[in-house]
Amino acid sequence: MQTEPSYIGRFAPSPTGPLHFGSLVAALGSWLFARQAGGRWLVRIEDLDPPREVPGAAERQLATLVAFGLVPDEAPWFQSTRGDAYAAALATLLASGDAFECHCSRSDLEASGGVHRRCVGQPRPGRPPAIRLRLPDGELAFHDRIQGEFRQDLGREAGDVVLRRADGFWAYQLAVVVDDGAQGITDIVRGADLLDSTPRQIYLQQRLGLPTPAYAHLPVVHDAQGRKLGKSLAALPVHDHDPMPALRAAWLFLGQDPAQLPAAGTPAQVLPAAVPAFDPTRIPRENRWSPVQGK
Ligand code: GLU
């Protein structure tokens, strides 16, 4: 009898450019957790925002992962092909009254710091509504393997979350929850820049009747100016033709013992050897150093 694997992890990059050091850390961290648990590791391309995407970036990112020895166990999913699943989830949420049409513009929400609690905008000709998820008042807490206990007042801090944008694009928060559920993801390992989004994702899982995975949020990589690496000009691409320096830096960034990553060999040779030595308790909660310091 086929049994379900007890651990399914994933790496979910957005194809907005070449894989940078920050995403390599997330890819390696999620791969190490999955492999150490004897589980599966999947890759999902989050290509839901065409204006921000770079043609060919997804293919390049996938090639970079392979060059770094990070090979998914199944063909990657592309969120751009998943519209029917998001539409079905949205229909469920509209039918239950959890989701509602909203005409508020960005400027309508300025007074409340962008947090939506009730509609203040008016319908405008030619501008379709966004669809939002109604978030309740009150705290939602969860335990993160690295960050510990995290709690957030959903209504006050998150506000009603956009599920489908007024321009018709699916929002990340809906797509990530639907796909993590559809792929049977049991463990989410990703950058701590997404810690803030997790309580609203857990709430959405609950409204859709989906299980809540375990979470581990890795320290975020910053550049020398303290900007999150992915957002800064210093988001240096990692080199497919010479992967070992960046792989070693990512291993160190995750707080791991340098002696445990074999000095010689390709990533595909050294990584399996490093899996038994991977020690999640050594991962720092916060970023302590930058790979681009002094640049
Ligand atoms: N696509 C998101 C990003 O690149 C990550 C989503 C996730 O891991 O939940 O920031």
PDB file of C-alpha atoms and ligand atoms in Angstrom:
ATOM      1  CA  MET A   1       0.000   0.000   0.000  1.00  0.00           C
ATOM      2  CA  GLN A   2       1.237   3.456  -0.914  1.00  0.00           C
ATOM      3  CA  THR A   3       1.548   5.665   2.134  1.00  0.00           C
ATOM      4  CA  GLU A   4       1.541   9.454   2.043  1.00  0.00           C
ATOM      5  CA  PRO A   5       4.970  10.897   2.789  1.00  0.00           C
ATOM      6  CA  SER A   6       4.889  12.410   6.251  1.00  0.00           C
ATOM      7  CA  TYR A   7       6.912  15.459   5.194  1.00  0.00           C
ATOM      8  CA  ILE A   8       6.338  17.503   2.037  1.00  0.00           C
ATOM      9  CA  GLY A   9       8.248  20.751   1.797  1.00  0.00           C
ATOM     10  CA  ARG A  10       8.501  23.336  -0.943  1.00  0.00           C
ATOM     11  CA  PHE A  11      10.352  26.325  -2.325  1.00  0.00           C
ATOM     12  CA  ALA A  12       8.158  28.914  -4.023  1.00  0.00           C
ATOM     13  CA  PRO A  13      10.106  31.610  -5.858  1.00  0.00           C
ATOM     14  CA  SER A  14       8.568  34.490  -7.775  1.00  0.00           C
ATOM     15  CA  PRO A  15      10.170  34.772 -11.240  1.00  0.00           C
ATOM     16  CA  THR A  16      11.081  38.437 -10.945  1.00  0.00           C
ATOM     17  CA  GLY A  17      14.766  37.947 -11.808  1.00  0.00           C
ATOM     18  CA  PRO A  18      17.668  35.565 -11.353  1.00  0.00           C
ATOM     19  CA  LEU A  19      17.819  33.600  -8.108  1.00  0.00           C
ATOM     20  CA  HIS A  20      19.680  35.783  -5.612  1.00  0.00           C
ATOM     21  CA  PHE A  21      21.489  34.830  -2.435  1.00  0.00           C
ATOM     22  CA  GLY A  22      18.387  35.389  -0.282  1.00  0.00           C
ATOM     23  CA  SER A  23      16.353  32.939  -2.331  1.00  0.00           C
ATOM     24  CA  LEU A  24      19.230  30.455  -2.374  1.00  0.00           C
ATOM     25  CA  VAL A  25      19.126  30.475   1.444  1.00  0.00           C
ATOM     26  CA  ALA A  26      15.361  29.780   1.381  1.00  0.00           C
ATOM     27  CA  ALA A  27      15.799  27.044  -1.237  1.00  0.00           C
ATOM     28  CA  LEU A  28      18.666  25.373   0.633  1.00  0.00           C
ATOM     29  CA  GLY A  29      16.956  25.692   4.028  1.00  0.00           C
ATOM     30  CA  SER A  30      13.701  24.152   2.798  1.00  0.00           C
ATOM     31  CA  TRP A  31      15.630  21.393   0.973  1.00  0.00           C
ATOM     32  CA  LEU A  32      17.721  20.530   4.062  1.00  0.00           C
ATOM     33  CA  PHE A  33      14.678  20.293   6.345  1.00  0.00           C
ATOM     34  CA  ALA A  34      12.874  18.086   3.810  1.00  0.00           C
ATOM     35  CA  ARG A  35      15.805  15.797   3.106  1.00  0.00           C
ATOM     36  CA  GLN A  36      16.676  15.371   6.772  1.00  0.00           C
ATOM     37  CA  ALA A  37      13.066  14.366   7.448  1.00  0.00           C
ATOM     38  CA  GLY A  38      13.254  11.830   4.607  1.00  0.00           C
ATOM     39  CA  GLY A  39      10.502  13.813   2.914  1.00  0.00           C
ATOM     40  CA  ARG A  40       9.724  15.223  -0.493  1.00  0.00           C
ATOM     41  CA  TRP A  41      10.773  18.647  -1.763  1.00  0.00           C
ATOM     42  CA  LEU A  42       8.735  20.506  -4.371  1.00  0.00           C
ATOM     43  CA  VAL A  43       9.239  23.709  -6.308  1.00  0.00           C
ATOM     44  CA  ARG A  44       6.387  26.035  -7.226  1.00  0.00           C
ATOM     45  CA  ILE A  45       6.856  29.031  -9.479  1.00  0.00           C
ATOM     46  CA  GLU A  46       4.703  31.906  -8.215  1.00  0.00           C
ATOM     47  CA  ASP A  47       4.101  33.648 -11.534  1.00  0.00           C
ATOM     48  CA  LEU A  48       0.936  35.561 -10.716  1.00  0.00           C
ATOM     49  CA  ASP A  49       2.088  39.107 -11.258  1.00  0.00           C
ATOM     50  CA  PRO A  50       3.067  39.509 -14.931  1.00  0.00           C
ATOM     51  CA  PRO A  51       4.008  43.215 -14.628  1.00  0.00           C
ATOM     52  CA  ARG A  52       6.743  42.277 -12.110  1.00  0.00           C
ATOM     53  CA  GLU A  53       7.972  39.186 -13.970  1.00  0.00           C
ATOM     54  CA  VAL A  54      11.013  38.890 -16.199  1.00  0.00           C
ATOM     55  CA  PRO A  55      10.652  36.677 -19.289  1.00  0.00           C
ATOM     56  CA  GLY A  56      12.763  33.526 -18.942  1.00  0.00           C
ATOM     57  CA  ALA A  57      13.391  34.094 -15.208  1.00  0.00           C
ATOM     58  CA  ALA A  58      11.513  30.967 -14.093  1.00  0.00           C
ATOM     59  CA  GLU A  59      13.552  28.725 -16.395  1.00  0.00           C
ATOM     60  CA  ARG A  60      16.757  30.386 -15.226  1.00  0.00           C
ATOM     61  CA  GLN A  61      15.819  29.942 -11.578  1.00  0.00           C
ATOM     62  CA  LEU A  62      15.071  26.259 -12.133  1.00  0.00           C
ATOM     63  CA  ALA A  63      18.415  25.791 -13.902  1.00  0.00           C
ATOM     64  CA  THR A  64      20.193  27.519 -11.011  1.00  0.00           C
ATOM     65  CA  LEU A  65      18.533  25.208  -8.484  1.00  0.00           C
ATOM     66  CA  VAL A  66      19.772  22.193 -10.439  1.00  0.00           C
ATOM     67  CA  ALA A  67      23.295  23.662 -10.601  1.00  0.00           C
ATOM     68  CA  PHE A  68      23.144  23.941  -6.803  1.00  0.00           C
ATOM     69  CA  GLY A  69      22.092  20.300  -6.413  1.00  0.00           C
ATOM     70  CA  LEU A  70      18.554  21.273  -5.386  1.00  0.00           C
ATOM     71  CA  VAL A  71      16.446  19.044  -7.594  1.00  0.00           C
ATOM     72  CA  PRO A  72      12.692  18.859  -6.942  1.00  0.00           C
ATOM     73  CA  ASP A  73      10.974  15.490  -6.626  1.00  0.00           C
ATOM     74  CA  GLU A  74       8.247  16.441  -9.098  1.00  0.00           C
ATOM     75  CA  ALA A  75       7.887  18.725 -12.090  1.00  0.00           C
ATOM     76  CA  PRO A  76       7.452  22.287 -10.789  1.00  0.00           C
ATOM     77  CA  TRP A  77       3.975  23.790 -10.593  1.00  0.00           C
ATOM     78  CA  PHE A  78       3.316  27.162 -12.209  1.00  0.00           C
ATOM     79  CA  GLN A  79       0.687  29.278 -10.483  1.00  0.00           C
ATOM     80  CA  SER A  80      -0.255  30.912 -13.787  1.00  0.00           C
ATOM     81  CA  THR A  81      -1.930  27.601 -14.723  1.00  0.00           C
ATOM     82  CA  ARG A  82      -3.922  27.330 -11.489  1.00  0.00           C
ATOM     83  CA  GLY A  83      -6.648  29.927 -12.060  1.00  0.00           C
ATOM     84  CA  ASP A  84      -9.496  27.387 -11.908  1.00  0.00           C
ATOM     85  CA  ALA A  85      -8.454  26.238  -8.446  1.00  0.00           C
ATOM     86  CA  TYR A  86      -8.254  29.824  -7.172  1.00  0.00           C
ATOM     87  CA  ALA A  87     -11.642  30.634  -8.719  1.00  0.00           C
ATOM     88  CA  ALA A  88     -13.188  27.616  -6.973  1.00  0.00           C
ATOM     89  CA  ALA A  89     -11.739  28.654  -3.601  1.00  0.00           C
ATOM     90  CA  LEU A  90     -12.947  32.214  -4.134  1.00  0.00           C
ATOM     91  CA  ALA A  91     -16.455  30.987  -4.973  1.00  0.00           C
ATOM     92  CA  THR A  92     -16.492  28.989  -1.709  1.00  0.00           C
ATOM     93  CA  LEU A  93     -15.435  32.048   0.281  1.00  0.00           C
ATOM     94  CA  LEU A  94     -17.983  34.307  -1.420  1.00  0.00           C
ATOM     95  CA  ALA A  95     -20.743  31.774  -0.796  1.00  0.00           C
ATOM     96  CA  SER A  96     -19.870  31.495   2.904  1.00  0.00           C
ATOM     97  CA  GLY A  97     -19.760  35.266   3.301  1.00  0.00           C
ATOM     98  CA  ASP A  98     -16.046  35.199   4.176  1.00  0.00           C
ATOM     99  CA  ALA A  99     -15.181  37.152   1.028  1.00  0.00           C
ATOM    100  CA  PHE A 100     -16.719  40.347  -0.292  1.00  0.00           C
ATOM    101  CA  GLU A 101     -16.412  42.833  -3.133  1.00  0.00           C
ATOM    102  CA  CYS A 102     -14.495  45.979  -2.315  1.00  0.00           C
ATOM    103  CA  HIS A 103     -14.230  49.268  -4.223  1.00  0.00           C
ATOM    104  CA  CYS A 104     -11.690  50.927  -1.938  1.00  0.00           C
ATOM    105  CA  SER A 105      -8.659  52.339  -3.692  1.00  0.00           C
ATOM    106  CA  ARG A 106      -5.191  52.602  -2.211  1.00  0.00           C
ATOM    107  CA  SER A 107      -5.776  56.273  -1.396  1.00  0.00           C
ATOM    108  CA  ASP A 108      -9.093  55.429   0.301  1.00  0.00           C
ATOM    109  CA  LEU A 109      -7.088  53.311   2.758  1.00  0.00           C
ATOM    110  CA  GLU A 110      -4.314  55.807   3.409  1.00  0.00           C
ATOM    111  CA  ALA A 111      -6.014  57.140   6.530  1.00  0.00           C
ATOM    112  CA  SER A 112      -5.942  53.630   8.061  1.00  0.00           C
ATOM    113  CA  GLY A 113      -2.338  52.895   7.046  1.00  0.00           C
ATOM    114  CA  GLY A 114      -3.478  50.598   4.245  1.00  0.00           C
ATOM    115  CA  VAL A 115      -5.357  48.307   6.663  1.00  0.00           C
ATOM    116  CA  HIS A 116      -8.893  47.587   5.450  1.00  0.00           C
ATOM    117  CA  ARG A 117     -11.603  47.197   8.116  1.00  0.00           C
ATOM    118  CA  ARG A 118     -14.692  48.449   6.293  1.00  0.00           C
ATOM    119  CA  CYS A 119     -15.383  49.742   2.818  1.00  0.00           C
ATOM    120  CA  VAL A 120     -15.048  53.492   2.386  1.00  0.00           C
ATOM    121  CA  GLY A 121     -14.575  53.587  -1.405  1.00  0.00           C
ATOM    122  CA  GLN A 122     -17.307  54.065  -4.002  1.00  0.00           C
ATOM    123  CA  PRO A 123     -17.793  52.022  -7.177  1.00  0.00           C
ATOM    124  CA  ARG A 124     -16.189  53.760 -10.146  1.00  0.00           C
ATOM    125  CA  PRO A 125     -17.243  53.227 -13.759  1.00  0.00           C
ATOM    126  CA  GLY A 126     -14.926  50.866 -15.595  1.00  0.00           C
ATOM    127  CA  ARG A 127     -13.130  49.732 -12.432  1.00  0.00           C
ATOM    128  CA  PRO A 128     -14.159  46.267 -11.251  1.00  0.00           C
ATOM    129  CA  PRO A 129     -14.056  45.552  -7.518  1.00  0.00           C
ATOM    130  CA  ALA A 130     -11.313  43.702  -5.695  1.00  0.00           C
ATOM    131  CA  ILE A 131     -12.371  40.712  -3.613  1.00  0.00           C
ATOM    132  CA  ARG A 132     -11.247  40.665   0.007  1.00  0.00           C
ATOM    133  CA  LEU A 133     -11.324  38.148   2.843  1.00  0.00           C
ATOM    134  CA  ARG A 134     -13.011  39.447   5.972  1.00  0.00           C
ATOM    135  CA  LEU A 135     -10.620  39.044   8.896  1.00  0.00           C
ATOM    136  CA  PRO A 136     -11.991  38.919  12.424  1.00  0.00           C
ATOM    137  CA  ASP A 137     -10.801  40.953  15.370  1.00  0.00           C
ATOM    138  CA  GLY A 138      -8.639  39.032  17.766  1.00  0.00           C
ATOM    139  CA  GLU A 139      -5.258  37.405  17.922  1.00  0.00           C
ATOM    140  CA  LEU A 140      -4.043  34.415  16.015  1.00  0.00           C
ATOM    141  CA  ALA A 141      -0.899  32.760  17.383  1.00  0.00           C
ATOM    142  CA  PHE A 142       1.264  29.985  16.010  1.00  0.00           C
ATOM    143  CA  HIS A 143       4.534  28.315  16.896  1.00  0.00           C
ATOM    144  CA  ASP A 144       7.418  28.745  14.470  1.00  0.00           C
ATOM    145  CA  ARG A 145      10.302  26.257  14.624  1.00  0.00           C
ATOM    146  CA  ILE A 146      12.880  29.041  14.416  1.00  0.00           C
ATOM    147  CA  GLN A 147      11.128  32.222  15.492  1.00  0.00           C
ATOM    148  CA  GLY A 148       9.168  30.692  18.378  1.00  0.00           C
ATOM    149  CA  GLU A 149       5.711  31.927  19.315  1.00  0.00           C
ATOM    150  CA  PHE A 150       4.330  34.560  16.927  1.00  0.00           C
ATOM    151  CA  ARG A 151       1.020  36.312  17.435  1.00  0.00           C
ATOM    152  CA  GLN A 152      -0.839  38.933  15.484  1.00  0.00           C
ATOM    153  CA  ASP A 153      -4.108  40.793  15.870  1.00  0.00           C
ATOM    154  CA  LEU A 154      -5.655  39.903  12.532  1.00  0.00           C
ATOM    155  CA  GLY A 155      -8.129  42.750  12.259  1.00  0.00           C
ATOM    156  CA  ARG A 156      -5.882  45.526  13.530  1.00  0.00           C
ATOM    157  CA  GLU A 157      -2.556  44.471  11.989  1.00  0.00           C
ATOM    158  CA  ALA A 158      -3.554  42.605   8.821  1.00  0.00           C
ATOM    159  CA  GLY A 159      -7.011  43.916   7.968  1.00  0.00           C
ATOM    160  CA  ASP A 160      -9.248  42.425   5.284  1.00  0.00           C
ATOM    161  CA  VAL A 161      -6.902  40.758   2.829  1.00  0.00           C
ATOM    162  CA  VAL A 162      -7.117  41.050  -0.957  1.00  0.00           C
ATOM    163  CA  LEU A 163      -7.809  37.696  -2.625  1.00  0.00           C
ATOM    164  CA  ARG A 164      -8.337  38.926  -6.176  1.00  0.00           C
ATOM    165  CA  ARG A 165      -7.085  42.313  -7.216  1.00  0.00           C
ATOM    166  CA  ALA A 166      -9.212  44.911  -8.973  1.00  0.00           C
ATOM    167  CA  ASP A 167      -7.058  44.392 -12.081  1.00  0.00           C
ATOM    168  CA  GLY A 168      -8.150  40.749 -12.093  1.00  0.00           C
ATOM    169  CA  PHE A 169      -4.878  39.170 -10.929  1.00  0.00           C
ATOM    170  CA  TRP A 170      -4.964  36.579  -8.161  1.00  0.00           C
ATOM    171  CA  ALA A 171      -3.384  37.699  -4.917  1.00  0.00           C
ATOM    172  CA  TYR A 172      -0.452  35.845  -3.389  1.00  0.00           C
ATOM    173  CA  GLN A 173      -2.304  35.180  -0.103  1.00  0.00           C
ATOM    174  CA  LEU A 174      -5.054  33.177  -1.802  1.00  0.00           C
ATOM    175  CA  ALA A 175      -2.811  31.341  -4.256  1.00  0.00           C
ATOM    176  CA  VAL A 176      -0.247  30.294  -1.650  1.00  0.00           C
ATOM    177  CA  VAL A 177      -2.888  28.822   0.658  1.00  0.00           C
ATOM    178  CA  VAL A 178      -4.769  27.016  -2.122  1.00  0.00           C
ATOM    179  CA  ASP A 179      -1.578  25.546  -3.581  1.00  0.00           C
ATOM    180  CA  ASP A 180       0.048  24.553  -0.295  1.00  0.00           C
ATOM    181  CA  GLY A 181      -3.207  22.701   0.403  1.00  0.00           C
ATOM    182  CA  ALA A 182      -3.423  21.127  -3.071  1.00  0.00           C
ATOM    183  CA  GLN A 183       0.206  19.972  -2.945  1.00  0.00           C
ATOM    184  CA  GLY A 184      -0.226  18.508   0.534  1.00  0.00           C
ATOM    185  CA  ILE A 185       2.569  20.671   1.950  1.00  0.00           C
ATOM    186  CA  THR A 186       3.184  19.670   5.569  1.00  0.00           C
ATOM    187  CA  ASP A 187       6.077  22.036   6.333  1.00  0.00           C
ATOM    188  CA  ILE A 188       6.736  25.556   5.100  1.00  0.00           C
ATOM    189  CA  VAL A 189      10.309  26.823   5.357  1.00  0.00           C
ATOM    190  CA  ARG A 190      10.782  30.340   3.951  1.00  0.00           C
ATOM    191  CA  GLY A 191      12.166  33.787   4.714  1.00  0.00           C
ATOM    192  CA  ALA A 192      11.080  35.617   7.853  1.00  0.00           C
ATOM    193  CA  ASP A 193       9.857  38.504   5.683  1.00  0.00           C
ATOM    194  CA  LEU A 194       6.734  36.326   5.317  1.00  0.00           C
ATOM    195  CA  LEU A 195       6.246  35.812   9.081  1.00  0.00           C
ATOM    196  CA  ASP A 196       3.768  38.668   9.093  1.00  0.00           C
ATOM    197  CA  SER A 197       1.666  37.009   6.381  1.00  0.00           C
ATOM    198  CA  THR A 198       1.442  33.671   8.178  1.00  0.00           C
ATOM    199  CA  PRO A 199      -1.435  34.356  10.618  1.00  0.00           C
ATOM    200  CA  ARG A 200      -3.701  35.531   7.778  1.00  0.00           C
ATOM    201  CA  GLN A 201      -2.707  32.455   5.751  1.00  0.00           C
ATOM    202  CA  ILE A 202      -3.549  30.192   8.696  1.00  0.00           C
ATOM    203  CA  TYR A 203      -6.923  31.925   9.051  1.00  0.00           C
ATOM    204  CA  LEU A 204      -7.591  31.419   5.333  1.00  0.00           C
ATOM    205  CA  GLN A 205      -6.612  27.729   5.614  1.00  0.00           C
ATOM    206  CA  GLN A 206      -9.178  27.390   8.403  1.00  0.00           C
ATOM    207  CA  ARG A 207     -11.919  29.046   6.353  1.00  0.00           C
ATOM    208  CA  LEU A 208     -11.174  26.720   3.419  1.00  0.00           C
ATOM    209  CA  GLY A 209     -11.036  23.626   5.643  1.00  0.00           C
ATOM    210  CA  LEU A 210      -7.360  23.033   4.863  1.00  0.00           C
ATOM    211  CA  PRO A 211      -4.793  21.685   7.344  1.00  0.00           C
ATOM    212  CA  THR A 212      -2.239  24.113   8.758  1.00  0.00           C
ATOM    213  CA  PRO A 213       1.363  23.124   7.963  1.00  0.00           C
ATOM    214  CA  ALA A 214       4.263  23.500  10.390  1.00  0.00           C
ATOM    215  CA  TYR A 215       6.321  26.662   9.857  1.00  0.00           C
ATOM    216  CA  ALA A 216      10.004  27.585  10.041  1.00  0.00           C
ATOM    217  CA  HIS A 217      10.919  31.150   9.055  1.00  0.00           C
ATOM    218  CA  LEU A 218      14.573  31.610   8.159  1.00  0.00           C
ATOM    219  CA  PRO A 219      16.551  34.783   8.862  1.00  0.00           C
ATOM    220  CA  VAL A 220      16.308  37.261   6.001  1.00  0.00           C
ATOM    221  CA  VAL A 221      19.406  38.275   4.073  1.00  0.00           C
ATOM    222  CA  HIS A 222      20.085  42.010   4.052  1.00  0.00           C
ATOM    223  CA  ASP A 223      22.610  44.017   2.127  1.00  0.00           C
ATOM    224  CA  ALA A 224      25.154  46.348   3.697  1.00  0.00           C
ATOM    225  CA  GLN A 225      22.547  49.142   3.811  1.00  0.00           C
ATOM    226  CA  GLY A 226      20.143  46.942   5.744  1.00  0.00           C
ATOM    227  CA  ARG A 227      17.759  46.456   2.834  1.00  0.00           C
ATOM    228  CA  LYS A 228      16.193  43.064   2.260  1.00  0.00           C
ATOM    229  CA  LEU A 229      18.397  41.531  -0.408  1.00  0.00           C
ATOM    230  CA  GLY A 230      15.689  40.661  -2.915  1.00  0.00           C
ATOM    231  CA  LYS A 231      14.505  44.238  -2.964  1.00  0.00           C
ATOM    232  CA  SER A 232      17.874  45.917  -3.311  1.00  0.00           C
ATOM    233  CA  LEU A 233      20.222  46.609  -6.158  1.00  0.00           C
ATOM    234  CA  ALA A 234      22.764  44.392  -4.441  1.00  0.00           C
ATOM    235  CA  ALA A 235      20.622  41.314  -5.132  1.00  0.00           C
ATOM    236  CA  LEU A 236      23.566  39.619  -6.761  1.00  0.00           C
ATOM    237  CA  PRO A 237      22.807  36.626  -8.943  1.00  0.00           C
ATOM    238  CA  VAL A 238      24.371  33.416  -7.778  1.00  0.00           C
ATOM    239  CA  HIS A 239      26.565  31.771 -10.360  1.00  0.00           C
ATOM    240  CA  ASP A 240      25.513  28.455 -11.902  1.00  0.00           C
ATOM    241  CA  HIS A 241      29.004  27.791 -13.274  1.00  0.00           C
ATOM    242  CA  ASP A 242      30.697  28.198  -9.881  1.00  0.00           C
ATOM    243  CA  PRO A 243      28.103  27.258  -7.257  1.00  0.00           C
ATOM    244  CA  MET A 244      30.301  26.194  -4.327  1.00  0.00           C
ATOM    245  CA  PRO A 245      31.179  29.656  -2.898  1.00  0.00           C
ATOM    246  CA  ALA A 246      27.516  30.730  -2.711  1.00  0.00           C
ATOM    247  CA  LEU A 247      26.440  27.301  -1.450  1.00  0.00           C
ATOM    248  CA  ARG A 248      29.041  27.445   1.303  1.00  0.00           C
ATOM    249  CA  ALA A 249      27.954  30.999   2.196  1.00  0.00           C
ATOM    250  CA  ALA A 250      24.315  29.887   2.385  1.00  0.00           C
ATOM    251  CA  TRP A 251      25.271  26.949   4.650  1.00  0.00           C
ATOM    252  CA  LEU A 252      27.133  29.365   6.944  1.00  0.00           C
ATOM    253  CA  PHE A 253      24.289  31.891   6.838  1.00  0.00           C
ATOM    254  CA  LEU A 254      22.039  29.132   8.190  1.00  0.00           C
ATOM    255  CA  GLY A 255      24.397  28.875  11.169  1.00  0.00           C
ATOM    256  CA  GLN A 256      25.745  25.467  10.167  1.00  0.00           C
ATOM    257  CA  ASP A 257      29.157  24.060  11.033  1.00  0.00           C
ATOM    258  CA  PRO A 258      31.554  24.813   8.128  1.00  0.00           C
ATOM    259  CA  ALA A 259      33.465  21.590   8.816  1.00  0.00           C
ATOM    260  CA  GLN A 260      30.362  19.557   7.961  1.00  0.00           C
ATOM    261  CA  LEU A 261      30.155  20.708   4.336  1.00  0.00           C
ATOM    262  CA  PRO A 262      32.741  18.682   2.410  1.00  0.00           C
ATOM    263  CA  ALA A 263      35.418  20.919   0.880  1.00  0.00           C
ATOM    264  CA  ALA A 264      35.679  19.166  -2.458  1.00  0.00           C
ATOM    265  CA  GLY A 265      33.053  18.141  -4.964  1.00  0.00           C
ATOM    266  CA  THR A 266      30.011  19.479  -6.738  1.00  0.00           C
ATOM    267  CA  PRO A 267      26.846  20.515  -4.858  1.00  0.00           C
ATOM    268  CA  ALA A 268      25.197  17.255  -5.916  1.00  0.00           C
ATOM    269  CA  GLN A 269      28.057  15.398  -4.213  1.00  0.00           C
ATOM    270  CA  VAL A 270      28.540  17.472  -1.056  1.00  0.00           C
ATOM    271  CA  LEU A 271      24.912  18.234  -0.166  1.00  0.00           C
ATOM    272  CA  PRO A 272      23.723  14.674   0.517  1.00  0.00           C
ATOM    273  CA  ALA A 273      26.783  14.264   2.748  1.00  0.00           C
ATOM    274  CA  ALA A 274      25.796  17.419   4.662  1.00  0.00           C
ATOM    275  CA  VAL A 275      22.167  16.394   5.300  1.00  0.00           C
ATOM    276  CA  PRO A 276      22.796  14.270   8.440  1.00  0.00           C
ATOM    277  CA  ALA A 277      24.894  17.109   9.922  1.00  0.00           C
ATOM    278  CA  PHE A 278      22.222  19.776   9.320  1.00  0.00           C
ATOM    279  CA  ASP A 279      21.230  21.110  12.735  1.00  0.00           C
ATOM    280  CA  PRO A 280      18.095  23.316  12.693  1.00  0.00           C
ATOM    281  CA  THR A 281      18.777  24.472  16.266  1.00  0.00           C
ATOM    282  CA  ARG A 282      21.853  26.338  14.947  1.00  0.00           C
ATOM    283  CA  ILE A 283      19.818  28.521  12.589  1.00  0.00           C
ATOM    284  CA  PRO A 284      19.904  32.083  13.939  1.00  0.00           C
ATOM    285  CA  ARG A 285      16.579  33.866  14.429  1.00  0.00           C
ATOM    286  CA  GLU A 286      17.884  36.980  12.801  1.00  0.00           C
ATOM    287  CA  ASN A 287      20.355  37.906  10.145  1.00  0.00           C
ATOM    288  CA  ARG A 288      23.760  38.660  11.661  1.00  0.00           C
ATOM    289  CA  TRP A 289      25.872  39.272   8.612  1.00  0.00           C
ATOM    290  CA  SER A 290      25.557  40.002   4.954  1.00  0.00           C
ATOM    291  CA  PRO A 291      27.282  38.247   2.073  1.00  0.00           C
ATOM    292  CA  VAL A 292      27.640  41.614   0.332  1.00  0.00           C
ATOM    293  CA  GLN A 293      29.017  43.580   3.279  1.00  0.00           C
ATOM    294  CA  GLY A 294      31.428  46.272   2.188  1.00  0.00           C
ATOM    295  CA  LYS A 295      30.391  46.226  -1.481  1.00  0.00           C
TER     296      LYS A 295
HETATM  297  N1  GLU B   1       6.826  33.677  -3.783  1.00  0.00           N
HETATM  298  C1  GLU B   1       7.166  34.224  -2.498  1.00  0.00           C
HETATM  299  C2  GLU B   1       8.469  34.991  -2.601  1.00  0.00           C
HETATM  300  O1  GLU B   1       9.248  34.735  -3.512  1.00  0.00           O
HETATM  301  C3  GLU B   1       7.367  33.161  -1.437  1.00  0.00           C
HETATM  302  C4  GLU B   1       6.110  32.561  -1.032  1.00  0.00           C
HETATM  303  C5  GLU B   1       6.217  31.572   0.097  1.00  0.00           C
HETATM  304  O2  GLU B   1       7.250  30.933   0.308  1.00  0.00           O
HETATM  305  O3  GLU B   1       5.187  31.416   0.750  1.00  0.00           O
HETATM  306  O4  GLU B   1       8.710  35.846  -1.773  1.00  0.00           O
END
